XYZ file of C-alpha atoms in Angstrom:
338
model
C 0.076 0.281 0.214
C 2.560 2.332 1.004
C 4.472 1.461 -2.912
C 1.092 2.235 -4.598
C 0.538 5.489 -2.464
C 4.358 6.874 -2.878
C 3.959 5.946 -6.951
C 0.740 8.354 -6.658
C 2.512 10.546 -4.901
C 6.068 10.126 -7.171
C 3.018 11.387 -10.473
C 1.415 14.262 -9.148
C 4.396 16.008 -8.471
C 5.972 15.481 -12.176
C 2.672 16.294 -12.917
C 2.214 19.544 -11.457
C 5.833 20.074 -12.560
C 6.023 18.926 -16.269
C 2.338 21.215 -16.363
C 4.302 24.664 -14.465
C 1.655 24.810 -11.484
C 3.153 25.462 -8.576
C 0.774 23.680 -6.322
C 1.212 20.128 -6.909
C -0.245 19.433 -3.903
C 0.819 15.580 -2.335
C 4.354 15.584 -0.188
C 7.811 15.662 -0.692
C 9.491 12.663 -2.636
C 13.068 13.488 -0.273
C 13.443 15.505 3.138
C 16.361 16.567 4.833
C 16.245 15.977 8.317
C 19.141 18.276 10.492
C 19.626 16.070 13.584
C 22.518 18.820 14.190
C 24.269 21.934 13.261
C 27.631 21.007 15.658
C 30.796 19.655 13.708
C 34.335 18.555 14.574
C 35.538 20.580 11.669
C 35.706 24.089 10.335
C 36.001 23.647 6.897
C 36.600 26.097 4.046
C 33.746 25.960 2.504
C 31.493 25.874 4.599
C 29.388 28.806 5.507
C 28.818 28.223 9.468
C 31.060 30.751 10.592
C 29.128 33.549 8.643
C 25.672 32.036 9.268
C 23.912 33.467 12.519
C 22.369 30.177 13.748
C 22.699 28.551 17.031
C 24.133 25.711 17.611
C 21.612 22.833 18.677
C 20.201 19.474 17.723
C 16.850 18.284 16.567
C 14.631 17.052 19.651
C 13.749 12.683 18.884
C 9.793 14.354 19.481
C 9.717 16.401 16.561
C 12.013 13.937 14.639
C 9.681 11.379 15.061
C 6.437 13.744 14.412
C 7.877 14.965 10.863
C 8.972 11.346 9.516
C 5.581 10.126 11.235
C 4.354 12.652 8.745
C 6.377 12.324 5.865
C 5.080 8.475 6.032
C 3.257 6.847 2.740
C 4.577 9.884 0.776
C 8.620 10.747 1.736
C 10.648 8.052 0.193
C 14.341 9.206 0.974
C 14.868 10.954 4.261
C 18.787 12.775 4.134
C 19.887 12.826 7.846
C 22.579 15.761 7.365
C 22.380 19.625 6.387
C 25.061 22.231 8.046
C 26.451 19.543 9.805
C 27.742 16.452 11.470
C 25.064 13.960 11.870
C 27.662 11.364 13.645
C 27.795 13.555 16.502
C 24.615 13.161 17.661
C 24.139 11.776 20.539
C 20.762 9.569 19.561
C 21.653 8.548 15.980
C 21.319 5.369 16.072
C 17.514 5.629 17.449
C 16.715 8.120 14.531
C 18.084 5.290 11.941
C 16.352 2.486 13.875
C 13.220 4.156 13.625
C 13.345 5.373 9.151
C 14.009 1.644 8.468
C 10.871 0.972 11.452
C 8.925 2.917 8.834
C 10.366 0.909 5.792
C 12.275 4.761 4.675
C 15.768 4.827 2.529
C 17.765 6.621 5.531
C 20.594 8.390 4.324
C 23.393 10.618 5.878
C 26.776 12.117 5.577
C 30.072 11.784 7.561
C 33.368 13.615 7.463
C 34.846 9.814 8.735
C 37.224 11.141 11.843
C 34.991 10.093 13.947
C 34.407 6.652 12.310
C 36.214 3.872 14.551
C 35.954 0.288 13.972
C 32.511 -0.058 17.250
C 30.697 3.105 15.626
C 31.733 1.314 11.923
C 29.727 -1.895 12.661
C 27.037 0.221 15.051
C 26.865 1.699 11.019
C 25.892 -1.505 10.037
C 23.815 -2.941 12.447
C 21.554 -0.348 11.854
C 20.194 -0.437 8.575
C 21.497 2.458 7.158
C 20.628 2.235 3.123
C 24.094 4.569 2.139
C 26.849 6.572 3.130
C 28.763 9.266 2.023
C 32.300 9.431 2.958
C 32.966 13.924 2.419
C 36.679 13.820 2.112
C 37.829 16.220 -0.905
C 41.438 15.806 -1.023
C 44.372 13.056 -1.672
C 47.158 14.724 -0.120
C 47.483 15.501 3.296
C 48.588 18.558 2.989
C 45.409 19.131 0.283
C 43.022 17.875 3.215
C 45.017 20.148 5.797
C 44.046 22.955 4.043
C 40.342 22.969 3.162
C 39.107 20.531 6.630
C 40.443 22.484 9.501
C 40.354 20.098 12.655
C 40.884 17.169 10.570
C 43.428 13.946 10.241
C 43.310 12.851 5.900
C 45.473 9.986 7.536
C 42.689 8.546 9.788
C 39.364 9.517 8.102
C 41.750 6.892 5.621
C 42.131 4.307 7.373
C 38.266 4.869 9.052
C 37.022 4.407 5.959
C 39.021 1.463 4.596
C 37.829 -0.008 8.116
C 34.796 0.947 7.549
C 34.836 -1.184 3.906
C 36.842 -3.860 5.185
C 33.982 -4.721 7.822
C 31.325 -4.316 5.369
C 32.658 -6.745 3.225
C 33.814 -9.488 6.078
C 29.930 -9.066 7.043
C 29.797 -9.180 3.892
C 25.837 -6.438 4.936
C 25.785 -3.138 5.193
C 25.124 0.250 3.406
C 25.811 1.353 -0.226
C 29.135 3.616 0.875
C 30.586 6.683 -1.831
C 33.645 8.539 -1.201
C 33.256 12.636 -2.398
C 35.619 15.286 -3.522
C 33.828 19.154 -3.282
C 35.588 20.723 -6.350
C 36.735 23.465 -5.265
C 39.727 26.726 -6.479
C 42.311 24.601 -3.110
C 41.766 20.944 -4.906
C 40.890 20.662 -8.069
C 44.907 19.566 -9.230
C 43.663 16.522 -7.049
C 40.696 14.934 -9.061
C 42.777 12.582 -10.569
C 44.582 11.390 -7.459
C 41.537 10.784 -6.123
C 39.706 9.411 -8.622
C 42.862 6.758 -8.451
C 43.527 6.248 -4.705
C 39.804 5.164 -4.453
C 39.179 3.038 -7.224
C 38.860 -0.519 -6.783
C 38.854 0.803 -2.617
C 35.489 -1.415 -2.464
C 33.683 2.211 -1.565
C 30.544 2.188 -4.643
C 31.370 4.948 -6.494
C 33.575 7.632 -6.071
C 31.748 11.493 -6.536
C 32.661 14.344 -7.830
C 31.034 17.474 -6.956
C 31.113 20.837 -7.622
C 31.527 23.604 -4.748
C 27.859 25.149 -4.174
C 27.878 28.770 -3.492
C 25.179 29.299 -0.849
C 23.319 33.121 0.013
C 24.007 35.202 2.411
C 27.450 36.564 3.218
C 29.600 34.126 1.198
C 31.839 35.600 -0.721
C 34.665 34.380 0.561
C 33.491 31.117 -0.320
C 32.417 32.058 -4.117
C 36.076 32.925 -3.869
C 37.074 28.791 -3.466
C 34.601 27.564 -6.610
C 35.472 26.620 -9.586
C 32.087 26.608 -12.170
C 30.113 30.151 -12.295
C 26.619 30.883 -12.081
C 24.422 29.721 -14.259
C 23.159 32.034 -17.129
C 21.025 32.485 -20.075
C 18.144 30.566 -19.955
C 17.301 27.178 -17.865
C 14.250 24.889 -16.503
C 12.469 25.706 -13.775
C 14.448 23.737 -10.589
C 13.049 20.569 -9.846
C 14.618 20.881 -5.819
C 11.583 22.614 -5.010
C 8.947 20.248 -6.343
C 10.511 16.882 -4.817
C 12.625 18.347 -1.597
C 12.105 20.200 1.058
C 15.133 20.459 4.433
C 14.282 21.058 8.111
C 16.816 22.653 10.937
C 17.369 21.081 14.078
C 14.576 24.129 15.623
C 11.428 22.445 13.249
C 12.263 25.968 10.746
C 11.793 24.956 6.665
C 13.779 25.546 3.926
C 13.417 24.930 0.612
C 16.518 24.055 -0.679
C 19.386 21.483 1.031
C 21.732 23.936 0.075
C 19.996 26.509 1.757
C 22.468 26.203 5.252
C 22.178 29.257 6.326
C 18.182 29.143 6.382
C 18.080 31.972 4.656
C 14.312 30.981 3.381
C 12.227 30.193 5.513
C 9.356 28.837 3.881
C 7.584 27.153 7.458
C 8.146 26.079 10.730
C 7.493 22.107 11.866
C 6.420 23.486 15.944
C 3.287 25.381 14.859
C 2.528 23.689 11.210
C 1.125 20.453 9.608
C 4.339 18.945 7.025
C 1.812 19.245 4.439
C 0.854 22.694 5.204
C 4.573 24.068 4.925
C 5.118 21.988 1.346
C 1.203 22.882 0.029
C 1.851 27.314 2.047
C 1.926 30.075 0.037
C 5.664 31.361 0.686
C 7.012 27.695 -1.317
C 4.197 27.883 -3.559
C 5.191 31.507 -4.589
C 9.151 30.491 -4.794
C 8.166 28.098 -7.199
C 5.974 30.266 -9.444
C 8.863 32.504 -9.601
C 11.065 29.754 -10.926
C 8.294 28.726 -13.789
C 8.357 32.345 -15.059
C 12.423 32.037 -14.973
C 12.547 34.833 -12.712
C 15.802 33.603 -10.758
C 17.534 36.887 -10.313
C 15.207 38.044 -7.466
C 14.828 35.065 -5.622
C 17.863 35.542 -2.777
C 18.557 32.459 -2.518
C 18.627 31.366 -6.131
C 20.608 34.400 -7.785
C 24.329 32.732 -8.083
C 23.272 29.770 -7.649
C 25.808 27.326 -10.108
C 24.317 23.907 -9.556
C 22.421 22.589 -13.031
C 19.720 20.815 -10.880
C 19.097 17.867 -13.492
C 19.138 20.705 -16.064
C 19.178 18.491 -19.090
C 15.940 19.657 -20.040
C 12.965 20.105 -18.583
C 11.457 17.056 -20.355
C 14.585 15.075 -18.214
C 13.443 16.231 -14.842
C 10.162 15.779 -14.311
C 10.847 12.061 -15.999
C 12.779 11.201 -13.784
C 10.900 11.862 -10.283
C 8.294 9.947 -12.365
C 10.341 7.248 -13.437
C 12.656 7.147 -10.722
C 12.598 6.093 -6.847
C 14.824 8.223 -4.864
C 17.016 5.463 -3.199
C 18.249 4.895 -7.279
C 19.024 8.408 -6.963
C 21.166 8.211 -4.203
C 22.670 5.329 -5.114
C 22.743 6.637 -9.270
C 24.516 9.255 -7.696
C 27.503 9.137 -9.742
C 26.987 7.923 -13.013
C 24.479 10.747 -13.239
C 26.577 13.512 -12.537
C 29.234 12.025 -15.109
C 26.714 12.447 -16.850
C 25.578 16.590 -16.762
C 21.963 14.733 -15.688
C 22.535 15.751 -12.017
C 25.196 17.727 -10.134
């Protein structure tokens, strides 16, 4: 029954996107839930140091309530936005809650804290996919980008995780990730060679996203410029929402500073936010090509499923969120997603 309801929801969203309807009804396919915005690193490309948000953790009752409201529609829950999810004290309870309800559970981590015990707990948790964010092929470049981390420890942790997964014959889909920016672009191929054949399921490369707000320093690190000329409406507001640790809702997972708030799940229902006037107005402006009037979208350098509007719409129609997550690297290499 849940599969049928999710398929109907996906059809509804794809149809609205293709028809240019900013009020699709239904619910998002994906949720990005920020369990915490606490982090143990100070990465040069992260806007956390210029954001005006307090540090905190999502209350588990709020997490459960949001998940319960999403049942029958949402397919994938990403447990990460601005922080390191493994610092959330009840991370494994959160994963268990998602799996008990049949949802695809996904997270990204800097891997500094994944010792053998934590690796075993991740494998046992039923987590569906894990992305190890490394961003460098050498300790020197890593130190320049990921302040407070230890490249050699991260490599050992990831290799230990992969070895344990191989030994146990189970565990989540695993990828290593490299965010391409000014200070590491020269190591891209070395990174690919380093992890090819290591046992990871994918090696991901993605451009540094310039988020809105006080981010001139970060913009200088980007190697891909903001898009110019006509572009189709972004698919993200038609398939996903982000929820900050305090319950406020953002329309895009790249809005780590919470510059554009479209709702508050402490006082509103998920369905009401998804269909509310604030996000409907944003979708309408995108459908009209008025990106320069949207501060959140004005300087975006993401391709956002931009081969064509039909490509984006049919991807939402035909491909489940779990399959998109597992095939992300393949999609990125072909320019379908960035």
